[in-house]
Short mmCIF file of C-alpha atoms in Angstrom, two decimals:
data_model
loop_
_atom_site.label_atom_id
_atom_site.label_comp_id
_atom_site.label_asym_id
_atom_site.label_seq_id
_atom_site.Cartn_x
_atom_site.Cartn_y
_atom_site.Cartn_z
CA MET D 1 57.37 7.33 -11.71
CA LYS D 2 57.92 3.65 -12.52
CA LYS D 3 56.65 2.33 -15.77
CA SER D 4 54.55 -0.32 -14.06
CA VAL D 5 52.70 2.38 -11.99
CA ILE D 6 52.09 4.39 -15.15
CA MET D 7 50.65 1.22 -16.83
CA VAL D 8 48.40 0.49 -13.87
CA ARG D 9 47.05 4.04 -13.92
CA LEU D 10 46.46 3.89 -17.64
CA ALA D 11 44.65 0.59 -17.26
CA LEU D 12 42.49 1.91 -14.40
CA LEU D 13 41.73 5.07 -16.55
CA LEU D 14 40.63 2.96 -19.53
CA LEU D 15 38.48 0.69 -17.25
CA CYS D 16 36.81 3.66 -15.53
CA ALA D 17 36.30 5.36 -18.83
CA PHE D 18 34.63 2.27 -20.25
CA LEU D 19 32.35 1.91 -17.28
CA LEU D 20 31.48 5.54 -17.28
CA ILE D 21 30.51 5.34 -20.93
CA ALA D 22 28.37 2.31 -20.23
CA CYS D 23 26.56 4.10 -17.22
CA VAL D 24 25.95 7.20 -19.36
CA TYR D 25 24.62 5.07 -22.19
CA GLU D 26 22.18 3.34 -19.63
CA VAL D 27 21.04 6.72 -18.50
CA LYS D 28 20.28 7.79 -22.05
CA LEU D 29 18.12 4.65 -22.49
CA VAL D 30 15.69 5.84 -19.83
CA PRO D 31 12.78 7.78 -21.49
CA ASP D 32 12.25 11.50 -20.78
CA HIS D 33 8.91 10.92 -19.08
CA LEU D 34 7.21 12.87 -16.47
CA GLN D 35 5.94 10.89 -13.49
CA TYR D 36 3.60 11.42 -10.55
CA ALA D 37 3.73 8.90 -7.79
CA VAL D 38 1.09 9.06 -5.11
CA LEU D 39 -0.26 6.86 -2.33
CA PRO D 40 -3.87 5.74 -3.01
CA PRO D 41 -6.65 6.96 -0.71
CA ALA D 42 -6.77 4.70 2.36
CA GLY D 43 -9.51 2.05 2.35
CA ASP D 44 -10.75 3.04 -1.19
CA ILE D 45 -10.03 0.47 -3.89
CA ALA D 46 -11.55 2.05 -6.95
CA PRO D 47 -9.36 1.52 -9.97
CA GLU D 48 -12.09 2.45 -12.45
CA LYS D 49 -12.84 5.65 -10.58
CA TRP D 50 -9.09 6.57 -10.48
CA LEU D 51 -8.69 6.00 -14.30
CA SER D 52 -11.97 7.64 -15.32
CA SER D 53 -11.17 10.85 -13.25
CA LEU D 54 -7.69 10.96 -14.82
CA ASN D 55 -9.18 10.45 -18.28
CA ALA D 56 -11.55 13.28 -17.64
CA LEU D 57 -8.62 15.69 -16.76
CA SER D 58 -6.36 14.44 -19.53
CA SER D 59 -7.84 16.97 -22.01
CA GLU D 60 -5.86 19.62 -20.16
CA TRP D 61 -2.53 18.12 -21.44
CA GLU D 62 -3.54 16.71 -24.80
CA SER D 63 -1.62 19.41 -26.65
CA SER D 64 1.57 18.91 -24.52
CA VAL D 65 1.60 15.15 -23.94
CA SER D 66 1.80 12.56 -26.68
CA GLN D 67 0.67 9.59 -24.56
CA TRP D 68 0.27 8.57 -20.95
CA GLN D 69 -0.21 5.63 -18.62
CA LEU D 70 -1.60 4.93 -15.14
CA SER D 71 -0.18 2.07 -13.19
CA ALA D 72 -0.60 0.59 -9.79
CA VAL D 73 2.28 -0.95 -7.87
CA PHE D 74 1.94 -3.65 -5.34
CA GLU D 75 4.99 -4.52 -3.17
CA ASP D 76 5.61 -7.89 -1.56
CA LEU D 77 2.78 -9.78 -3.14
CA ASP D 78 2.77 -13.49 -2.48
CA VAL D 79 2.89 -15.34 -5.85
CA THR D 80 2.46 -19.15 -5.98
CA SER D 81 2.78 -21.71 -8.69
CA GLU D 82 0.48 -24.72 -9.28
CA SER D 83 3.03 -27.01 -7.67
CA GLY D 84 3.10 -24.95 -4.45
CA GLN D 85 6.34 -23.04 -4.99
CA ARG D 86 5.98 -19.48 -3.68
CA THR D 87 7.92 -16.27 -3.60
CA LEU D 88 7.38 -12.46 -3.09
CA ALA D 89 7.16 -10.19 -6.06
CA THR D 90 6.29 -6.67 -7.12
CA ALA D 91 3.15 -6.46 -9.19
CA HIS D 92 2.57 -3.66 -11.75
CA CYS D 93 -1.03 -3.30 -12.99
CA ILE D 94 -0.65 -1.35 -16.26
CA THR D 95 -2.96 0.42 -18.71
CA LYS D 96 -0.47 0.21 -21.60
CA THR D 97 1.98 -2.43 -22.70
CA ASP D 98 4.11 0.05 -24.61
CA SER D 99 7.76 -0.73 -23.93
CA SER D 100 8.44 2.98 -23.24
CA PHE D 101 6.24 2.92 -20.18
CA ILE D 102 7.27 -0.41 -18.79
CA PRO D 103 11.11 -0.74 -18.39
CA VAL D 104 11.22 -4.33 -19.80
CA GLN D 105 11.13 -6.09 -23.08
CA LEU D 106 8.85 -9.01 -24.06
CA ILE D 107 11.18 -12.01 -24.64
CA SER D 108 8.61 -14.62 -25.49
CA GLY D 109 4.86 -14.99 -25.63
CA ARG D 110 2.35 -12.28 -26.75
CA ALA D 111 1.11 -8.91 -25.67
CA PHE D 112 -2.07 -8.32 -23.82
CA THR D 113 -5.03 -7.98 -26.24
CA ASP D 114 -7.20 -4.83 -26.03
CA GLU D 115 -10.08 -6.96 -24.82
CA GLU D 116 -7.98 -8.32 -21.91
CA MET D 117 -6.87 -4.83 -20.94
CA LYS D 118 -10.43 -3.47 -21.06
CA SER D 119 -11.98 -6.28 -18.98
CA GLY D 120 -8.98 -6.92 -16.67
CA GLU D 121 -8.57 -10.51 -17.64
CA ASN D 122 -6.47 -12.85 -15.53
CA VAL D 123 -3.35 -12.82 -17.68
CA ALA D 124 0.18 -11.93 -16.71
CA TYR D 125 3.68 -11.23 -17.78
CA ILE D 126 6.31 -12.47 -15.54
CA ASP D 127 10.06 -11.75 -15.60
CA GLN D 128 12.76 -14.38 -15.89
CA ASP D 129 13.62 -14.23 -12.17
CA LEU D 130 10.07 -14.91 -11.15
CA SER D 131 9.75 -17.64 -13.72
CA HIS D 132 12.92 -19.36 -12.41
CA ALA D 133 11.84 -18.95 -8.69
CA LEU D 134 8.47 -20.63 -9.31
CA PHE D 135 9.09 -23.11 -12.19
CA LYS D 136 12.83 -23.58 -12.28
CA THR D 137 12.84 -22.36 -15.83
CA THR D 138 13.20 -18.95 -17.56
CA ASP D 139 10.26 -19.71 -19.99
CA ALA D 140 7.07 -20.43 -18.03
CA GLN D 141 4.78 -19.26 -20.89
CA GLY D 142 1.43 -21.10 -20.72
CA LEU D 143 1.69 -22.02 -17.17
CA ASN D 144 -0.48 -20.57 -14.26
CA ILE D 145 0.36 -18.50 -11.21
CA PHE D 146 -1.76 -17.56 -8.17
CA ILE D 147 -1.97 -14.08 -6.66
CA SER D 148 -4.34 -13.26 -3.72
CA GLY D 149 -6.42 -16.32 -4.48
CA GLN D 150 -6.73 -15.53 -8.21
CA MET D 151 -5.24 -17.74 -10.92
CA TYR D 152 -3.46 -15.94 -13.75
CA SER D 153 -2.29 -17.36 -17.06
CA VAL D 154 1.28 -16.43 -18.00
CA VAL D 155 1.12 -15.22 -21.58
CA GLY D 156 4.53 -13.60 -21.73
CA ILE D 157 7.92 -13.67 -20.32
CA VAL D 158 9.95 -10.38 -19.96
CA ASP D 159 13.42 -9.60 -19.16
CA ASN D 160 14.87 -8.76 -15.79
CA LYS D 161 15.15 -5.01 -15.04
CA ASN D 162 15.75 -4.66 -11.33
CA ALA D 163 16.60 -1.29 -9.95
CA PRO D 164 18.90 -0.96 -6.96
CA GLY D 165 16.91 -0.25 -3.84
CA GLU D 166 13.87 -2.33 -4.76
CA LYS D 167 12.65 -4.79 -2.18
CA ASN D 168 12.05 -7.56 -4.66
CA SER D 169 13.93 -8.83 -7.71
CA CYS D 170 10.79 -10.58 -9.15
CA HIS D 171 8.18 -8.70 -11.04
CA VAL D 172 4.76 -9.57 -12.58
CA TYR D 173 2.72 -7.31 -14.91
CA LEU D 174 -1.08 -7.45 -14.97
CA PRO D 175 -3.84 -5.51 -16.75
CA TYR D 176 -4.73 -2.46 -14.76
CA LEU D 177 -8.43 -3.33 -14.07
CA SER D 178 -7.33 -6.64 -12.50
CA ILE D 179 -6.84 -4.62 -9.36
CA GLU D 180 -10.53 -5.24 -8.53
CA ARG D 181 -10.00 -8.97 -8.46
CA LEU D 182 -6.88 -8.73 -6.32
CA ALA D 183 -9.04 -6.88 -3.65
CA LEU D 184 -5.88 -5.22 -2.37
CA SER D 185 -4.95 -1.59 -2.03
CA PRO D 186 -1.99 -0.53 -4.11
CA ASP D 187 1.19 0.67 -2.49
CA ALA D 188 1.42 3.40 -5.01
CA LEU D 189 -0.23 4.92 -8.12
CA VAL D 190 2.09 6.08 -10.90
CA VAL D 191 1.06 8.49 -13.70
CA ALA D 192 3.60 8.57 -16.50
CA ALA D 193 3.45 10.82 -19.50
CA ALA D 194 5.62 11.33 -22.63
CA PRO D 195 5.94 15.10 -22.99
CA ILE D 196 6.06 17.00 -26.30
CA PRO D 197 9.20 19.17 -26.41
CA GLY D 198 8.53 22.85 -26.13
CA ALA D 199 4.84 22.46 -25.42
CA GLY D 200 4.66 23.38 -21.87
CA ALA D 201 4.27 19.82 -20.64
CA ASN D 202 5.72 20.26 -17.18
CA ALA D 203 3.15 22.83 -16.18
CA ALA D 204 0.25 20.96 -17.73
CA PHE D 205 1.32 17.64 -16.24
CA SER D 206 1.71 19.04 -12.80
CA TYR D 207 -1.67 20.73 -12.97
CA VAL D 208 -3.56 17.66 -14.13
CA ALA D 209 -1.74 15.29 -11.62
CA ARG D 210 -2.36 17.44 -8.64
CA ALA D 211 -5.96 18.04 -9.58
CA TRP D 212 -6.41 14.34 -10.03
CA MET D 213 -4.94 13.35 -6.60
CA GLN D 214 -3.20 15.53 -4.03
CA GLY D 215 -0.03 14.65 -1.96
CA GLY D 216 2.00 12.84 -4.70
CA THR D 217 5.60 13.44 -5.82
CA GLU D 218 6.41 14.78 -9.24
CA ILE D 219 9.36 13.28 -10.93
CA SER D 220 10.98 14.47 -14.16
CA LEU D 221 13.12 11.73 -15.64
CA LYS D 222 14.69 14.20 -18.03
CA ARG D 223 15.83 16.29 -15.07
CA GLU D 224 17.14 13.23 -13.29
CA LYS D 225 19.01 12.19 -16.38
CA MET D 226 20.53 15.71 -16.63
CA ALA D 227 21.57 15.62 -12.98
CA ALA D 228 23.11 12.15 -13.42
CA THR D 229 25.35 13.22 -16.29
CA LEU D 230 26.36 16.63 -14.92
CA TRP D 231 29.54 15.28 -13.40
CA PRO D 232 30.89 13.72 -16.67
CA ARG D 233 29.75 16.84 -18.49
CA THR D 234 31.88 18.97 -16.15
CA LEU D 235 34.92 16.52 -16.64
CA VAL D 236 34.56 16.69 -20.48
CA PHE D 237 34.45 20.53 -20.18
CA ALA D 238 37.54 20.58 -18.01
CA VAL D 239 39.48 18.35 -20.28
CA GLY D 240 38.34 20.29 -23.29
CA ILE D 241 39.44 23.56 -21.84
CA ALA D 242 42.87 22.01 -20.98
CA ALA D 243 43.18 20.76 -24.51
CA PHE D 244 42.09 24.15 -25.89
CA SER D 245 44.78 25.95 -23.76
CA THR D 246 47.47 23.56 -24.97
CA PHE D 247 46.42 23.91 -28.62
CA ILE D 248 46.39 27.75 -28.29
CA ARG D 249 49.83 27.63 -26.82
CA LEU D 250 51.03 25.52 -29.71
CA LEU D 251 49.44 27.82 -32.24
CA SER D 252 50.97 30.88 -30.54
CA ALA D 253 54.43 29.26 -30.51
CA GLY D 254 53.97 28.47 -34.30
CA ALA D 255 53.01 32.09 -34.95
CA LYS D 256 56.07 33.37 -33.13
CA ALA D 257 58.30 30.92 -34.99
CA ILE D 258 56.87 31.97 -38.43
CA TRP D 259 57.28 35.62 -37.57
CA ALA D 260 60.90 35.06 -36.42
CA GLU D 261 61.66 33.13 -39.58
CA TYR D 262 60.02 35.81 -41.75
CA GLN D 263 62.12 38.53 -40.12
CA ASN D 264 65.34 36.46 -40.53
CA ARG D 265 64.65 35.96 -44.30
CA LEU D 266 63.88 39.69 -44.83
CA LYS D 267 67.54 40.17 -44.41
CA ASP D 268 68.31 38.41 -47.69
CA HIS D 269 65.04 38.50 -49.57
CA TYR D 270 62.39 41.04 -50.57
CA ALA D 271 59.12 40.90 -48.72
CA VAL D 272 57.15 40.33 -51.91
CA ARG D 273 59.10 37.20 -52.67
CA LEU D 274 58.47 35.76 -49.24
CA LEU D 275 54.70 36.19 -49.50
CA PRO D 276 54.06 32.87 -51.39
CA ILE D 277 55.81 30.97 -48.72
CA PHE D 278 54.43 32.66 -45.51
CA ILE D 279 50.85 33.37 -46.68
CA PRO D 280 49.79 29.70 -46.61
CA ALA D 281 51.34 29.26 -43.18
CA CYS D 282 49.51 32.31 -41.85
CA LEU D 283 46.23 31.05 -43.35
CA PHE D 284 46.82 27.64 -41.70
CA LEU D 285 47.45 29.46 -38.25
CA LEU D 286 44.37 31.64 -38.80
CA THR D 287 42.30 28.56 -39.53
CA GLY D 288 43.53 26.94 -36.36
CA PHE D 289 42.67 29.98 -34.17
CA ILE D 290 39.22 30.22 -35.78
CA GLY D 291 38.66 26.52 -35.20
CA SER D 292 39.87 26.80 -31.59
CA LEU D 293 37.25 29.55 -30.96
CA TYR D 294 34.58 27.44 -32.51
CA ILE D 295 35.54 24.57 -30.29
CA LEU D 296 35.51 26.83 -27.21
CA TYR D 297 32.05 28.01 -28.15
CA GLN D 298 30.82 24.38 -28.45
CA LEU D 299 32.35 23.48 -25.05
CA LEU D 300 30.66 26.42 -23.33
CA THR D 301 27.34 25.51 -25.03
CA PHE D 302 27.72 21.85 -24.03
CA MET D 303 28.36 22.93 -20.35
CA ILE D 304 25.45 25.28 -19.94
CA ARG D 305 22.90 23.32 -22.02
CA PRO D 306 21.08 22.29 -18.78
CA VAL D 307 20.34 25.94 -18.18
CA TYR D 308 18.49 26.20 -21.52
CA THR D 309 16.41 23.10 -20.58
CA PHE D 310 15.79 23.86 -16.86
CA THR D 311 15.68 27.62 -16.19
CA GLU D 312 15.51 26.95 -12.43
CA TYR D 313 19.25 26.03 -12.60
CA VAL D 314 20.24 29.59 -13.75
CA PRO D 315 22.27 31.16 -10.85
CA GLU D 316 21.03 34.45 -9.50
CA SER D 317 24.48 35.96 -10.18
CA LEU D 318 26.57 34.50 -13.00
CA VAL D 319 29.73 36.01 -11.64
CA LYS D 320 29.51 34.86 -8.03
CA TRP D 321 31.29 31.51 -7.46
CA THR D 322 29.08 30.76 -4.43
CA GLU D 323 25.86 31.19 -6.50
CA ILE D 324 27.12 28.95 -9.31
CA LYS D 325 28.31 26.25 -6.80
CA GLU D 326 25.02 26.21 -5.01
CA THR D 327 23.02 26.01 -8.21
CA PHE D 328 25.00 23.03 -9.48
CA ARG D 329 24.88 21.31 -6.14
CA ALA D 330 21.13 21.62 -6.21
CA ALA D 331 21.05 20.26 -9.75
CA ILE D 332 23.03 17.15 -8.76
CA GLU D 333 21.38 16.47 -5.30
CA ASN D 334 17.96 17.73 -5.56
CA ALA D 335 16.77 16.98 -9.04
CA SER D 336 13.18 15.99 -8.04
CA GLY D 337 13.16 17.21 -4.50
CA ALA D 338 12.50 15.07 -1.39
CA LEU D 339 10.71 11.95 -2.57
CA PHE D 340 8.18 9.96 -0.58
CA VAL D 341 7.13 7.60 -3.35
CA ARG D 342 9.91 6.41 -5.68
CA THR D 343 9.44 4.78 -9.04
CA GLN D 344 11.55 2.00 -10.60
CA GLU D 345 12.99 4.35 -13.18
CA TYR D 346 13.91 6.96 -10.45
CA LEU D 347 15.81 4.28 -8.41
CA HIS D 348 17.63 3.19 -11.53
CA LEU D 349 18.76 6.66 -12.39
CA ARG D 350 19.83 7.43 -8.83
CA PHE D 351 21.96 4.27 -8.66
CA LEU D 352 23.56 5.26 -12.11
CA ALA D 353 24.13 8.79 -10.86
CA GLY D 354 26.07 7.51 -7.89
CA ALA D 355 28.16 5.17 -10.01
CA ILE D 356 28.83 8.05 -12.49
CA ARG D 357 29.96 10.42 -9.65
CA VAL D 358 32.48 7.81 -8.42
CA LEU D 359 33.85 6.93 -11.78
CA THR D 360 34.13 10.70 -12.80
CA ALA D 361 36.06 11.37 -9.63
CA VAL D 362 38.46 8.63 -10.14
CA ILE D 363 39.12 9.57 -13.81
CA GLY D 364 39.63 13.15 -12.70
CA LEU D 365 42.16 12.21 -10.04
CA ILE D 366 44.09 10.01 -12.47
CA LEU D 367 44.22 12.86 -15.08
CA VAL D 368 45.33 15.30 -12.43
CA SER D 369 48.10 12.93 -11.31
CA PHE D 370 49.37 12.73 -14.90
CA LYS D 371 49.04 16.56 -15.24
CA MET D 372 51.15 16.98 -12.08
CA ARG D 373 53.68 14.56 -13.29
CA LEU D 374 54.35 16.48 -16.56
CA PRO D 375 56.21 19.42 -14.97
CA LEU D 376 58.42 16.96 -13.02
CA VAL D 377 59.29 15.03 -16.24
CA ARG D 378 60.09 18.29 -18.02
CA ARG D 379 62.33 19.50 -15.20
CA SER D 380 64.08 16.08 -15.14
CA ALA D 381 64.71 16.25 -18.92
CA ASP D 382 66.01 19.77 -18.69
CA ALA D 383 68.39 18.85 -15.94
CA SER D 384 69.74 15.86 -17.92
CA VAL D 385 70.26 18.13 -20.95
CA TYR D 386 72.16 20.57 -18.74
CA LYS D 387 74.40 17.85 -17.38
CA ASP D 388 75.18 16.66 -20.88
CA LYS D 389 76.13 20.11 -22.02
CA SER D 390 78.45 20.52 -19.01
#
């Protein structure tokens, strides 16, 4: 293999590794929320009724959910500036401005006040894309926009957080009760909840969400995150096992060398006199073997950790490869089942999952190519040594 080809492969390996780490980091930033996305009842625009009925049921999950939010999503809303500039945007009517529930950060301006949230005042956050589209500036704080004939005062600018697969790149955020003034039916209602670990949040959330409104889609962002990172988890496990095997071979070769040297020295020295020399070496090897077993345990734990979190991913038979393969395929491809209503976070995670698969596959192929090259290099080296001896 030419040196230039090796350098290209190393550069590609480093680039893919960097991108993979960046994608996994982005996945980790998504909160571990439970979501329920549902289409609102046809012809029934009753935001207060939707919120009050969910409030009445929320006592069922109060011991397993730390906080929750109800939001309404409107696609393709016509948003206009005072000067007549207009564009389509996605509107989010929210009951909380907590950054863990809306996937954006407030860059400038202020948060909605409690009074504005309770009364559904005509105030809005807009993202930088919408600000630039309407006002040719990324800071339109204090200006006004018009949606469905209603004027809204821009009190805050948020960063862009567009998920692949979304129709619009522009977003506007309004108080939840402003739905009444819009006089439009939302395209989707989304309930999001922050689960308390180990408190049975999944079952409680599912019960409350389906009792509140039938026909929706349940999404576990934690499960989606696990599915997105399963490929690199498998790659790390495979690389770790390969390194473990190599280290064990080195330790075994060292143990054989020490034993051979010990037997050789016994010809000229008493065994007792050799103990101070060989006992430290044996202890070092023993420590290496124990450390290797501990690393192997950690690798196995790392690989099967999703099984501890989501028991539905436990194969029916742990010794049948077909069962294991089918289980992991389901974990990767059907994390939340067939979705009819998708959330912004779900789209973001699905895009990252696709990128992670490609990057992991490329890294795996490069590593395999290097692994296959090693025996050829060894044979070439052995052949040159043989020629020299001849």
